[in-house]
Structure formats: structure tokens, C-alpha cells
mmCIF file of C-alpha atoms in Angstrom:
data_model
loop_
_atom_site.group_PDB
_atom_site.id
_atom_site.type_symbol
_atom_site.label_atom_id
_atom_site.label_comp_id
_atom_site.label_asym_id
_atom_site.label_seq_id
_atom_site.Cartn_x
_atom_site.Cartn_y
_atom_site.Cartn_z
ATOM 1 C CA MET A 1 111.685 18.499 157.380
ATOM 2 C CA THR A 2 110.456 20.316 160.397
ATOM 3 C CA GLY A 3 108.489 17.366 161.589
ATOM 4 C CA VAL A 4 111.414 15.319 162.238
ATOM 5 C CA PRO A 5 112.762 17.061 165.103
ATOM 6 C CA ALA A 6 109.510 17.417 166.721
ATOM 7 C CA SER A 7 108.778 13.620 166.423
ATOM 8 C CA ALA A 8 112.364 12.849 167.881
ATOM 9 C CA ALA A 9 111.375 15.139 170.853
ATOM 10 C CA GLY A 10 107.925 13.998 171.337
ATOM 11 C CA GLY A 11 106.168 17.050 172.183
ATOM 12 C CA PRO A 12 105.359 20.527 170.902
ATOM 13 C CA THR A 13 108.820 22.059 172.232
ATOM 14 C CA GLY A 14 110.693 19.908 170.176
ATOM 15 C CA GLY A 15 108.584 21.002 167.076
ATOM 16 C CA ALA A 16 109.453 24.522 167.851
ATOM 17 C CA GLN A 17 112.934 23.867 168.085
ATOM 18 C CA GLY A 18 112.619 21.764 164.643
ATOM 19 C CA ALA A 19 112.326 24.934 162.400
ATOM 20 C CA PRO A 20 115.511 26.492 163.290
ATOM 21 C CA GLY A 21 117.377 23.281 162.744
ATOM 22 C CA THR A 22 116.058 23.033 159.285
ATOM 23 C CA ALA A 23 116.805 26.488 158.495
ATOM 24 C CA ALA A 24 120.441 25.982 159.884
ATOM 25 C CA ALA A 25 120.719 22.699 157.578
ATOM 26 C CA ALA A 26 119.837 24.724 154.732
ATOM 27 C CA ASP A 27 122.507 27.183 155.368
ATOM 28 C CA GLY A 28 125.228 24.502 155.774
ATOM 29 C CA ASP A 29 125.556 25.160 159.604
ATOM 30 C CA THR A 30 125.723 21.698 161.341
ATOM 31 C CA SER A 31 126.351 22.999 164.817
ATOM 32 C CA GLU A 32 123.208 24.734 164.918
ATOM 33 C CA VAL A 33 121.128 21.460 163.638
ATOM 34 C CA SER A 34 123.063 19.298 166.245
ATOM 35 C CA GLY A 35 122.358 21.728 169.072
ATOM 36 C CA SER A 36 118.640 21.878 168.177
ATOM 37 C CA ALA A 37 118.352 18.186 168.134
ATOM 38 C CA SER A 38 120.041 17.459 171.120
ATOM 39 C CA GLY A 39 119.705 20.478 173.441
ATOM 40 C CA PRO A 40 117.625 20.591 176.599
ATOM 41 C CA ALA A 41 114.459 20.970 174.737
ATOM 42 C CA THR A 42 114.754 17.810 172.771
ATOM 43 C CA ALA A 43 116.904 15.675 175.051
ATOM 44 C CA HIS A 44 114.192 14.487 177.250
ATOM 45 C CA ASP A 45 110.513 13.528 176.589
ATOM 46 C CA GLY A 46 107.696 14.180 178.906
ATOM 47 C CA GLY A 47 108.733 11.433 181.226
ATOM 48 C CA GLY A 48 112.063 12.489 181.774
ATOM 49 C CA LYS A 49 113.906 9.857 179.629
ATOM 50 C CA PRO A 50 116.112 10.714 176.902
ATOM 51 C CA ALA A 51 114.511 10.950 173.380
ATOM 52 C CA ARG A 52 115.798 8.469 171.066
ATOM 53 C CA GLY A 53 116.587 9.321 167.613
ATOM 54 C CA GLY A 54 117.584 13.010 168.364
ATOM 55 C CA LYS A 55 121.134 12.559 166.611
ATOM 56 C CA ILE A 56 119.663 10.505 163.783
ATOM 57 C CA ALA A 57 117.336 13.367 163.108
ATOM 58 C CA ALA A 58 119.773 15.899 163.107
ATOM 59 C CA ALA A 59 121.758 13.706 160.652
ATOM 60 C CA ALA A 60 118.762 13.348 158.444
ATOM 61 C CA VAL A 61 118.293 16.999 158.434
ATOM 62 C CA ASN A 62 121.898 17.470 157.506
ATOM 63 C CA GLN A 63 121.867 14.973 154.822
ATOM 64 C CA ALA A 64 118.985 16.426 153.124
ATOM 65 C CA SER A 65 120.485 19.848 153.099
ATOM 66 C CA VAL A 66 123.546 18.225 151.107
ATOM 67 C CA TRP A 67 121.271 16.584 148.640
ATOM 68 C CA ASN A 68 119.286 19.487 147.111
ATOM 69 C CA VAL A 69 118.483 20.695 143.994
ATOM 70 C CA ALA A 70 121.474 23.350 143.784
ATOM 71 C CA ASN A 71 124.119 20.633 144.716
ATOM 72 C CA LEU A 72 122.684 18.029 142.373
ATOM 73 C CA LEU A 73 123.349 20.674 139.477
ATOM 74 C CA THR A 74 126.833 21.131 140.567
ATOM 75 C CA MET A 75 127.417 17.348 140.626
ATOM 76 C CA LEU A 76 125.980 17.103 137.289
ATOM 77 C CA ARG A 77 128.583 19.701 135.945
ATOM 78 C CA LEU A 78 131.489 17.635 137.576
ATOM 79 C CA VAL A 79 130.189 14.365 135.739
ATOM 80 C CA LEU A 80 129.938 16.205 132.673
ATOM 81 C CA VAL A 81 133.651 16.951 132.591
ATOM 82 C CA PRO A 82 134.955 13.505 131.668
ATOM 83 C CA GLY A 83 132.000 12.986 129.335
ATOM 84 C CA PHE A 84 132.952 16.234 127.491
ATOM 85 C CA VAL A 85 136.646 15.407 127.126
ATOM 86 C CA ALA A 86 135.880 11.988 125.640
ATOM 87 C CA LEU A 87 133.430 13.777 123.374
ATOM 88 C CA MET A 88 135.757 16.454 122.134
ATOM 89 C CA LEU A 89 138.590 13.993 121.430
ATOM 90 C CA ALA A 90 136.404 11.108 119.879
ATOM 91 C CA ASP A 91 137.690 10.149 116.513
ATOM 92 C CA GLY A 92 140.557 12.460 116.231
ATOM 93 C CA GLY A 93 138.897 15.633 117.724
ATOM 94 C CA HIS A 94 137.609 17.098 114.560
ATOM 95 C CA ASP A 95 134.640 14.882 113.696
ATOM 96 C CA PRO A 96 131.603 17.589 113.488
ATOM 97 C CA ALA A 97 129.159 15.197 115.026
ATOM 98 C CA TRP A 98 131.160 14.481 117.998
ATOM 99 C CA ARG A 99 131.992 18.159 118.209
ATOM 100 C CA SER A 100 128.434 19.114 118.254
ATOM 101 C CA LEU A 101 127.681 16.501 121.003
ATOM 102 C CA ALA A 102 130.588 18.230 122.917
ATOM 103 C CA TRP A 103 129.151 21.593 122.788
ATOM 104 C CA ALA A 104 125.702 20.227 123.860
ATOM 105 C CA SER A 105 127.439 18.974 127.169
ATOM 106 C CA PHE A 106 129.338 22.051 127.612
ATOM 107 C CA ALA A 107 126.249 24.135 127.229
ATOM 108 C CA ILE A 108 124.362 22.006 129.722
ATOM 109 C CA ALA A 109 127.388 22.636 132.066
ATOM 110 C CA MET A 110 126.969 26.592 131.488
ATOM 111 C CA ILE A 111 123.365 26.617 131.932
ATOM 112 C CA THR A 112 123.398 24.413 135.116
ATOM 113 C CA ASP A 113 126.285 27.034 136.354
ATOM 114 C CA LEU A 114 123.571 30.052 135.920
ATOM 115 C CA PHE A 115 120.929 28.066 137.901
ATOM 116 C CA ASP A 116 122.591 26.402 140.735
ATOM 117 C CA GLY A 117 123.787 29.473 142.587
ATOM 118 C CA HIS A 118 120.782 31.148 141.901
ATOM 119 C CA LEU A 119 118.456 28.336 143.371
ATOM 120 C CA ALA A 120 121.050 28.076 146.394
ATOM 121 C CA ARG A 121 120.670 31.554 147.274
ATOM 122 C CA THR A 122 116.935 32.172 146.674
ATOM 123 C CA TYR A 123 115.828 29.077 148.660
ATOM 124 C CA ASP A 124 118.487 28.919 151.403
ATOM 125 C CA LEU A 125 120.133 25.872 149.941
ATOM 126 C CA VAL A 126 123.690 27.084 150.449
ATOM 127 C CA THR A 127 125.964 24.219 151.887
ATOM 128 C CA ASP A 128 129.697 23.887 152.912
ATOM 129 C CA PHE A 129 129.519 21.169 149.986
ATOM 130 C CA GLY A 130 128.322 23.690 147.391
ATOM 131 C CA LYS A 131 130.682 26.456 148.357
ATOM 132 C CA ILE A 132 133.631 24.094 147.682
ATOM 133 C CA ALA A 133 132.135 21.883 144.617
ATOM 134 C CA ASP A 134 130.648 24.827 142.673
ATOM 135 C CA PRO A 135 134.020 26.840 141.865
ATOM 136 C CA ILE A 136 135.768 23.534 141.159
ATOM 137 C CA ALA A 137 132.751 22.521 138.749
ATOM 138 C CA ASP A 138 132.945 25.876 137.102
ATOM 139 C CA LYS A 139 136.819 25.860 136.741
ATOM 140 C CA ALA A 140 137.014 21.850 135.726
ATOM 141 C CA ILE A 141 134.639 22.308 132.856
ATOM 142 C CA MET A 142 136.206 25.617 131.444
ATOM 143 C CA GLY A 143 139.776 24.230 131.768
ATOM 144 C CA ALA A 144 139.079 21.000 130.269
ATOM 145 C CA ALA A 145 137.429 22.933 127.155
ATOM 146 C CA LEU A 146 140.396 25.368 126.849
ATOM 147 C CA VAL A 147 143.247 22.636 127.081
ATOM 148 C CA CYS A 148 141.163 20.247 124.511
ATOM 149 C CA LEU A 149 140.972 23.256 122.102
ATOM 150 C CA SER A 150 144.806 24.178 122.536
ATOM 151 C CA ALA A 151 145.526 20.174 122.515
ATOM 152 C CA LEU A 152 143.710 19.998 118.939
ATOM 153 C CA ASP A 153 145.445 23.228 117.739
ATOM 154 C CA ASP A 154 142.121 25.082 117.574
ATOM 155 C CA LEU A 155 143.294 27.602 120.247
ATOM 156 C CA PRO A 156 146.639 29.216 120.856
ATOM 157 C CA TRP A 157 148.008 27.942 124.250
ATOM 158 C CA TRP A 158 148.693 31.429 125.524
ATOM 159 C CA VAL A 159 145.146 32.189 125.281
ATOM 160 C CA THR A 160 144.592 28.834 127.701
ATOM 161 C CA ALA A 161 147.465 29.952 129.819
ATOM 162 C CA VAL A 162 146.094 33.638 130.531
ATOM 163 C CA ILE A 163 142.545 32.282 131.285
ATOM 164 C CA LEU A 164 143.533 29.453 133.458
ATOM 165 C CA GLY A 165 146.416 31.443 135.052
ATOM 166 C CA ARG A 166 143.924 34.254 135.951
ATOM 167 C CA GLU A 167 141.334 32.026 137.327
ATOM 168 C CA LEU A 168 143.668 29.922 139.566
ATOM 169 C CA GLY A 169 145.624 33.297 140.566
ATOM 170 C CA ILE A 170 142.200 34.964 141.584
ATOM 171 C CA THR A 171 140.941 31.842 143.754
ATOM 172 C CA LEU A 172 144.423 31.817 145.411
ATOM 173 C CA LEU A 173 144.122 35.483 146.117
ATOM 174 C CA ARG A 174 140.743 35.044 147.578
ATOM 175 C CA PHE A 175 142.117 32.532 150.230
ATOM 176 C CA LEU A 176 144.981 34.764 150.886
ATOM 177 C CA VAL A 177 142.707 37.782 151.985
ATOM 178 C CA ILE A 178 139.667 35.760 153.432
ATOM 179 C CA ARG A 179 140.978 36.578 156.746
ATOM 180 C CA TYR A 180 140.237 40.417 156.012
ATOM 181 C CA GLY A 181 136.887 39.807 154.233
ATOM 182 C CA VAL A 182 135.298 38.296 150.832
ATOM 183 C CA ILE A 183 135.814 39.975 147.586
ATOM 184 C CA PRO A 184 132.372 40.003 146.008
ATOM 185 C CA ALA A 185 131.693 39.016 142.325
ATOM 186 C CA SER A 186 131.614 42.050 140.279
ATOM 187 C CA ARG A 187 129.696 42.917 136.905
ATOM 188 C CA GLY A 188 132.656 42.877 135.145
ATOM 189 C CA GLY A 189 133.634 39.423 136.438
ATOM 190 C CA LYS A 190 130.117 38.120 135.439
ATOM 191 C CA LEU A 191 130.443 39.523 132.057
ATOM 192 C CA LYS A 192 133.633 37.939 131.742
ATOM 193 C CA THR A 193 132.274 34.614 132.816
ATOM 194 C CA LEU A 194 129.467 34.896 130.218
ATOM 195 C CA THR A 195 131.903 35.897 127.447
ATOM 196 C CA GLN A 196 134.320 33.092 128.144
ATOM 197 C CA GLY A 197 131.449 30.618 127.920
ATOM 198 C CA VAL A 198 130.195 32.030 124.629
ATOM 199 C CA ALA A 199 133.734 32.120 123.182
ATOM 200 C CA VAL A 200 134.616 28.616 124.500
ATOM 201 C CA GLY A 201 131.329 27.432 122.960
ATOM 202 C CA MET A 202 131.937 28.932 119.399
ATOM 203 C CA TYR A 203 135.301 27.192 119.292
ATOM 204 C CA VAL A 204 133.913 23.713 120.502
ATOM 205 C CA LEU A 205 131.323 23.921 117.636
ATOM 206 C CA PRO A 206 132.586 23.168 114.155
ATOM 207 C CA LEU A 207 131.992 26.740 112.824
ATOM 208 C CA THR A 208 132.989 27.869 109.363
ATOM 209 C CA GLY A 209 132.899 31.260 107.363
ATOM 210 C CA TRP A 210 131.876 34.563 108.998
ATOM 211 C CA LEU A 211 130.890 32.725 112.486
ATOM 212 C CA ALA A 212 134.557 31.367 112.509
ATOM 213 C CA SER A 213 135.789 34.743 112.203
ATOM 214 C CA LEU A 214 133.245 36.265 114.696
ATOM 215 C CA ARG A 215 134.489 33.758 117.520
ATOM 216 C CA PHE A 216 138.025 35.112 117.190
ATOM 217 C CA TRP A 217 136.775 38.433 118.389
ATOM 218 C CA VAL A 218 134.291 36.962 120.805
ATOM 219 C CA MET A 219 137.398 35.201 122.313
ATOM 220 C CA ALA A 220 139.688 38.415 122.065
ATOM 221 C CA ALA A 221 137.043 40.187 124.111
ATOM 222 C CA ALA A 222 136.909 37.223 126.615
ATOM 223 C CA VAL A 223 140.776 37.609 126.956
ATOM 224 C CA VAL A 224 140.424 41.405 127.419
ATOM 225 C CA LEU A 225 137.947 40.959 130.125
ATOM 226 C CA THR A 226 139.792 38.239 131.697
ATOM 227 C CA VAL A 227 143.020 40.319 132.264
ATOM 228 C CA VAL A 228 141.189 43.649 133.320
ATOM 229 C CA THR A 229 138.627 41.964 135.794
ATOM 230 C CA GLY A 230 141.910 40.181 137.176
ATOM 231 C CA LEU A 231 143.642 43.366 137.804
ATOM 232 C CA ASP A 232 140.599 44.796 139.282
ATOM 233 C CA TYR A 233 140.476 41.860 141.835
ATOM 234 C CA VAL A 234 144.151 42.175 142.653
ATOM 235 C CA ARG A 235 143.347 46.108 143.256
ATOM 236 C CA GLN A 236 140.380 45.045 145.461
ATOM 237 C CA ALA A 237 142.532 42.428 147.387
ATOM 238 C CA ILE A 238 145.189 45.139 148.170
ATOM 239 C CA VAL A 239 142.406 47.477 149.337
ATOM 240 C CA LEU A 240 140.823 44.890 151.429
ATOM 241 C CA ARG A 241 143.926 43.846 153.088
ATOM 242 C CA ARG A 242 144.990 47.442 154.065
ATOM 243 C CA GLN A 243 141.634 48.194 155.593
ATOM 244 C CA GLY A 244 141.553 44.904 157.513
ATOM 245 C CA MET A 245 145.293 45.743 158.915
ATOM 246 C CA ALA A 246 144.112 49.084 159.810
ATOM 247 C CA GLU A 247 140.964 47.815 161.477
ATOM 248 C CA ARG A 248 143.100 45.390 163.510
ATOM 249 C CA ALA A 249 145.748 47.881 164.348
ATOM 250 C CA ALA A 250 142.777 50.258 165.648
ATOM 251 C CA ALA A 251 141.372 47.411 167.518
ATOM 252 C CA LEU A 252 144.697 46.767 169.408
ATOM 253 C CA GLU A 253 145.238 50.248 170.338
ATOM 254 C CA GLU A 254 141.885 50.559 171.628
ATOM 255 C CA LYS A 255 142.380 47.133 173.730
ATOM 256 C CA GLU A 256 145.703 48.661 174.976
ATOM 257 C CA ALA A 257 144.049 52.114 176.014
#
């Protein structure tokens, strides 16, 4: 990708500008890519004529940054949601064969959830699309599974309400305090996500005997972690807001002084 801006510029200077542009595209920063492609170093060639294709090169870099492996895995999770619902509800929703296929699609979604974020952070594939689509895909597949299980009377509705209410509430809370900072994902939150995935997966499978009893306790642990980590996020949000307001007040006092 670094060769694209170089060829658009027609010289070594354009090639030097191409590398930052590619890095910016990988980080989802389109403004830096446009700047490197259309700035003074790439706007003209050696003859003083405007370099053709500068904007096209920048657009190509931006588009490549969106269609990366991490985002493709996120898109796969979104596509799996309607397929999962169809498999869960097929033939009345209690056929072991269809439920096993539904579990397979749910497991694929959970596995891709583990890999896409890791790939995005490790290889600088973070994009604005990924930041928005990834949490939507996570909540869509989990919400679909919980609603289907409750609709089939396999899981009490209050469990679905607690888990989905917590997820939506924390998402809203993050947006409310984002002006003061970002609430990082905690170890408890990651354990909650893992436990929820295992518990829901066990309920999707047509288990019997002691495994059916075990899934009750796994789901109970998931509900407890859901509530506890939710309260912890609320505490962090309150602390973050207070710190942010104090810092703003101190900045204003210093400016007035």
C-alpha cells in the first residue's frame, strides 16, 4: 500500500509521504491520509503539474483499511445473527439437530469475537467502522440467543432482561461520560463475557442429565458477574465524571488567573 501514494506523487518524496498515510489509514484516521495524498509533497510532480490520482490513491488506502481481516470477522458475526435465529426457531425450536447447528453458528460468532479485536489491535487494523460494528455484533448475537431461549421457554425472561439491560445501560453510560474519558474493559468484564458465552452456549445445546443441571449454575454465575461488573462500571463512571469536572474547573481557574 505504501507504493500507491509514491506512484501518485511520481517521485521519492511522494513515497516518503505514503508510509504515514498507510499507517493513518490502518488507524482509521482519514484526515491524515487525505493530507498525505494531497499535500504539497504529492500535489505536484517534478514538472510542476498537479499529480493525477492523489485523491484516488487516498481513497484506495482508506477503503483497504476498512476491508481488513478484523472487520471481515465482525461482518461475519453480523451475518450469522439472522442465520442463528433461523436455526434456533426451525421445526418448533426444540429439534436437537437444528439446535446443534444453531450452537455451531453461535460458537463461530463467539470465536470470531475473540480474534477480531486482537487482530485489530496487534496489526493496527482499528477503523471507525470496527469501533461501531464490533460492539453491535457482540450484543446482536448475544441478544438474539437470549431472546430466542426465553421465547422457547428454555430461559426465564428476567435473566434475559438483566443481561440485556446491563449491556445496553453500560453502553449508554459509556457515551454519557465519554467527554471525560473512556472506561476501560476490566478483567471482571472479560470474565463476564466469557461466562455468558459458555452459559448461553450450554442452553442452546439440547443437554440432558447433569450437564443440564450444570448449565443452570454457569448461567447463575454469569448473572452474578453481569450485575457486579455493571455496578463497578457505574462506580468508575461516577469517579471519571468527578475527575473530569474537577480538571475542567481547575483549568478554568488557571485560565482566569
